[in-house]
Amino acid sequence: MKSFSLLKKFFVFGLILMMAALVIAGCGEKPKPAAEKTAAPAKMKIAMLLPGPANDAGWNTAAYQGLMKLKDSGYEVAFTESVPVANIEEAFRNYAEKGYGLIVGHGFQFGDPALKVAGQFANTKIFVSGKNPTNAKMLPNVGFIDQSEFEGAYLCGIVAGMTTKTNKIGYVAGMEIPGQLANLAAFTKAVEAVNPQAKVFGIITGSFSDPAKGKEAATAQIENGADIIMHAADSTGLGVIEAAKAKNVMLIGYGADQSALAPELMLTSLIPDLSKAITQQTERIDKGTFGGVWKAGIKDGIIDIAPLSAKVPQAAKDKVAQVRKDIVEGKFSVPEIYERIDKK
């Protein structure tokens, strides 16, 4: 009888354990249904207006490269090159009507038309890669970058002033607008600071897209004895490079590293990295910080110069490095002058 009673106890105990296990299992979380996948929000469309050809190996090419970076990131992009000033407003409006969320106008001359069109398309953002118009009423959907190109121009002036042998230096600009005047003045100030005997002879051609005018201006400067010429003239600058190559005159480029255009003659180039500035606008839109005027220069990584040629004296390289460091650390401010101080 004892064995039967013991067996009965084991049976009851096992039954209790089995029931407890079932209760615990029943109390566990029920499997959740798979979450429905939601489509990622569509990225906005981005358009760009260029004042010159996208293949100018300088100002316009740099912006175009920024647009292509955005395309590689998944944005739908479009661009129109060589837009005449008279057609800028219409070009802005055409892209806005097609639903482009961000339109980039590449240059100071796009400022006034941008502000006019943006007031009619509140859901469209317009970014102008240039200084904002003086005394203009700003709009929340328009952004400007006031790039301190003159800081880079000052470094280029150090290079020219400490490399010239004739003490005559040419400078060819595109148009007489604030940024161009500031660049020419800063370049001239730097030359004077490192070489008081040297003179800068500037010519403002009145065009960013006329290589023939650039060649004509550079030829006149070469005939005047210039042994170094800097240009800040976009496609017009291609004519400057052509003239300098014909006479074996040293060069300083603009808009991008232009050493490939004249490997034996290009001392350096002034580089406004507006591809970086343009790609950063999408981040500002996402963060809700788009708009206003962004002042940016060397310390922001927007302005710099290309690696210096072997033809640049070591003393000039050292001076450039020191001044650049002083600018970044706030120990030196490049003069910001909006008038002609060169020899016309």
PDB file of C-alpha atoms in Angstrom, residues 106-215:
ATOM      1  CA  HIS A 106      25.306  80.531 -58.051  1.00  0.00           C
ATOM      2  CA  GLY A 107      26.565  84.082 -57.637  1.00  0.00           C
ATOM      3  CA  PHE A 108      25.917  87.563 -56.276  1.00  0.00           C
ATOM      4  CA  GLN A 109      23.854  88.511 -59.333  1.00  0.00           C
ATOM      5  CA  PHE A 110      21.158  85.984 -58.351  1.00  0.00           C
ATOM      6  CA  GLY A 111      20.326  87.796 -55.090  1.00  0.00           C
ATOM      7  CA  ASP A 112      17.703  90.348 -56.111  1.00  0.00           C
ATOM      8  CA  PRO A 113      15.791  87.966 -58.432  1.00  0.00           C
ATOM      9  CA  ALA A 114      15.844  85.299 -55.694  1.00  0.00           C
ATOM     10  CA  LEU A 115      14.187  87.605 -53.178  1.00  0.00           C
ATOM     11  CA  LYS A 116      11.582  88.667 -55.730  1.00  0.00           C
ATOM     12  CA  VAL A 117      10.596  85.132 -56.750  1.00  0.00           C
ATOM     13  CA  ALA A 118      10.796  83.606 -53.260  1.00  0.00           C
ATOM     14  CA  GLY A 119       8.029  85.899 -52.062  1.00  0.00           C
ATOM     15  CA  GLN A 120       5.690  84.162 -54.515  1.00  0.00           C
ATOM     16  CA  PHE A 121       6.681  80.578 -53.592  1.00  0.00           C
ATOM     17  CA  ALA A 122       6.730  80.207 -49.810  1.00  0.00           C
ATOM     18  CA  ASN A 123       7.345  76.437 -49.964  1.00  0.00           C
ATOM     19  CA  THR A 124      10.429  76.781 -52.161  1.00  0.00           C
ATOM     20  CA  LYS A 125      13.839  77.428 -50.628  1.00  0.00           C
ATOM     21  CA  ILE A 126      16.341  79.509 -52.616  1.00  0.00           C
ATOM     22  CA  PHE A 127      20.028  79.573 -51.758  1.00  0.00           C
ATOM     23  CA  VAL A 128      22.312  82.201 -53.290  1.00  0.00           C
ATOM     24  CA  SER A 129      26.016  81.414 -53.209  1.00  0.00           C
ATOM     25  CA  GLY A 130      26.967  85.056 -52.903  1.00  0.00           C
ATOM     26  CA  LYS A 131      26.642  88.132 -50.729  1.00  0.00           C
ATOM     27  CA  ASN A 132      23.128  89.368 -50.001  1.00  0.00           C
ATOM     28  CA  PRO A 133      22.009  92.624 -51.691  1.00  0.00           C
ATOM     29  CA  THR A 134      22.585  95.731 -49.567  1.00  0.00           C
ATOM     30  CA  ASN A 135      19.518  96.936 -47.617  1.00  0.00           C
ATOM     31  CA  ALA A 136      17.321  94.228 -49.136  1.00  0.00           C
ATOM     32  CA  LYS A 137      14.418  92.850 -47.089  1.00  0.00           C
ATOM     33  CA  MET A 138      15.238  89.253 -46.205  1.00  0.00           C
ATOM     34  CA  LEU A 139      12.749  86.387 -46.515  1.00  0.00           C
ATOM     35  CA  PRO A 140      12.680  83.200 -44.388  1.00  0.00           C
ATOM     36  CA  ASN A 141      12.903  80.920 -47.425  1.00  0.00           C
ATOM     37  CA  VAL A 142      16.013  82.582 -48.883  1.00  0.00           C
ATOM     38  CA  GLY A 143      19.564  81.945 -47.726  1.00  0.00           C
ATOM     39  CA  PHE A 144      22.848  83.599 -48.684  1.00  0.00           C
ATOM     40  CA  ILE A 145      26.483  82.793 -48.083  1.00  0.00           C
ATOM     41  CA  ASP A 146      28.718  85.802 -47.691  1.00  0.00           C
ATOM     42  CA  GLN A 147      31.910  83.898 -48.420  1.00  0.00           C
ATOM     43  CA  SER A 148      35.082  85.697 -47.388  1.00  0.00           C
ATOM     44  CA  GLU A 149      36.954  85.005 -50.604  1.00  0.00           C
ATOM     45  CA  PHE A 150      39.120  88.018 -49.872  1.00  0.00           C
ATOM     46  CA  GLU A 151      40.866  85.966 -47.164  1.00  0.00           C
ATOM     47  CA  GLY A 152      42.051  83.524 -49.816  1.00  0.00           C
ATOM     48  CA  ALA A 153      42.887  86.404 -52.153  1.00  0.00           C
ATOM     49  CA  TYR A 154      45.158  87.811 -49.450  1.00  0.00           C
ATOM     50  CA  LEU A 155      47.086  84.536 -49.290  1.00  0.00           C
ATOM     51  CA  CYS A 156      47.384  84.591 -53.082  1.00  0.00           C
ATOM     52  CA  GLY A 157      48.762  88.125 -52.855  1.00  0.00           C
ATOM     53  CA  ILE A 158      51.492  86.910 -50.496  1.00  0.00           C
ATOM     54  CA  VAL A 159      52.446  84.264 -53.049  1.00  0.00           C
ATOM     55  CA  ALA A 160      52.536  86.779 -55.909  1.00  0.00           C
ATOM     56  CA  GLY A 161      54.378  89.471 -53.981  1.00  0.00           C
ATOM     57  CA  MET A 162      57.111  87.120 -52.799  1.00  0.00           C
ATOM     58  CA  THR A 163      57.505  85.305 -56.137  1.00  0.00           C
ATOM     59  CA  THR A 164      57.518  88.139 -58.711  1.00  0.00           C
ATOM     60  CA  LYS A 165      60.828  89.171 -60.246  1.00  0.00           C
ATOM     61  CA  THR A 166      59.615  92.194 -62.237  1.00  0.00           C
ATOM     62  CA  ASN A 167      57.557  93.617 -59.354  1.00  0.00           C
ATOM     63  CA  LYS A 168      54.647  93.998 -61.763  1.00  0.00           C
ATOM     64  CA  ILE A 169      51.651  91.788 -61.099  1.00  0.00           C
ATOM     65  CA  GLY A 170      48.455  91.566 -63.129  1.00  0.00           C
ATOM     66  CA  TYR A 171      44.953  90.843 -61.858  1.00  0.00           C
ATOM     67  CA  VAL A 172      41.935  90.186 -64.088  1.00  0.00           C
ATOM     68  CA  ALA A 173      38.453  90.309 -62.548  1.00  0.00           C
ATOM     69  CA  GLY A 174      35.032  89.556 -63.978  1.00  0.00           C
ATOM     70  CA  MET A 175      32.571  92.206 -62.849  1.00  0.00           C
ATOM     71  CA  GLU A 176      32.708  95.254 -60.594  1.00  0.00           C
ATOM     72  CA  ILE A 177      30.651  93.774 -57.756  1.00  0.00           C
ATOM     73  CA  PRO A 178      31.397  93.787 -54.005  1.00  0.00           C
ATOM     74  CA  GLY A 179      33.034  90.372 -53.779  1.00  0.00           C
ATOM     75  CA  GLN A 180      35.291  91.034 -56.751  1.00  0.00           C
ATOM     76  CA  LEU A 181      36.357  94.425 -55.408  1.00  0.00           C
ATOM     77  CA  ALA A 182      37.130  92.926 -51.994  1.00  0.00           C
ATOM     78  CA  ASN A 183      39.248  90.182 -53.587  1.00  0.00           C
ATOM     79  CA  LEU A 184      41.265  92.627 -55.676  1.00  0.00           C
ATOM     80  CA  ALA A 185      41.828  94.957 -52.716  1.00  0.00           C
ATOM     81  CA  ALA A 186      42.906  92.137 -50.376  1.00  0.00           C
ATOM     82  CA  PHE A 187      45.261  90.751 -53.015  1.00  0.00           C
ATOM     83  CA  THR A 188      46.772  94.215 -53.476  1.00  0.00           C
ATOM     84  CA  LYS A 189      47.142  94.760 -49.717  1.00  0.00           C
ATOM     85  CA  ALA A 190      48.995  91.474 -49.341  1.00  0.00           C
ATOM     86  CA  VAL A 191      51.396  92.267 -52.187  1.00  0.00           C
ATOM     87  CA  GLU A 192      52.141  95.656 -50.623  1.00  0.00           C
ATOM     88  CA  ALA A 193      52.686  94.081 -47.193  1.00  0.00           C
ATOM     89  CA  VAL A 194      55.296  91.546 -48.325  1.00  0.00           C
ATOM     90  CA  ASN A 195      56.868  93.516 -51.189  1.00  0.00           C
ATOM     91  CA  PRO A 196      56.457  97.318 -51.072  1.00  0.00           C
ATOM     92  CA  GLN A 197      58.266  97.654 -54.418  1.00  0.00           C
ATOM     93  CA  ALA A 198      55.693  95.538 -56.266  1.00  0.00           C
ATOM     94  CA  LYS A 199      52.608  96.978 -57.961  1.00  0.00           C
ATOM     95  CA  VAL A 200      49.309  95.341 -58.838  1.00  0.00           C
ATOM     96  CA  PHE A 201      47.629  96.338 -62.109  1.00  0.00           C
ATOM     97  CA  GLY A 202      43.979  95.308 -62.164  1.00  0.00           C
ATOM     98  CA  ILE A 203      41.564  95.047 -65.064  1.00  0.00           C
ATOM     99  CA  ILE A 204      37.851  94.422 -64.571  1.00  0.00           C
ATOM    100  CA  THR A 205      36.556  93.005 -67.839  1.00  0.00           C
ATOM    101  CA  GLY A 206      32.837  93.358 -67.141  1.00  0.00           C
ATOM    102  CA  SER A 207      32.118  89.708 -67.889  1.00  0.00           C
ATOM    103  CA  PHE A 208      32.499  86.287 -66.306  1.00  0.00           C
ATOM    104  CA  SER A 209      31.952  84.470 -69.585  1.00  0.00           C
ATOM    105  CA  ASP A 210      34.132  86.083 -72.255  1.00  0.00           C
ATOM    106  CA  PRO A 211      37.509  84.325 -72.685  1.00  0.00           C
ATOM    107  CA  ALA A 212      38.436  86.757 -75.472  1.00  0.00           C
ATOM    108  CA  LYS A 213      38.220  89.694 -73.058  1.00  0.00           C
ATOM    109  CA  GLY A 214      40.297  87.762 -70.555  1.00  0.00           C
ATOM    110  CA  LYS A 215      42.976  87.083 -73.125  1.00  0.00           C
TER     111      LYS A 215
END
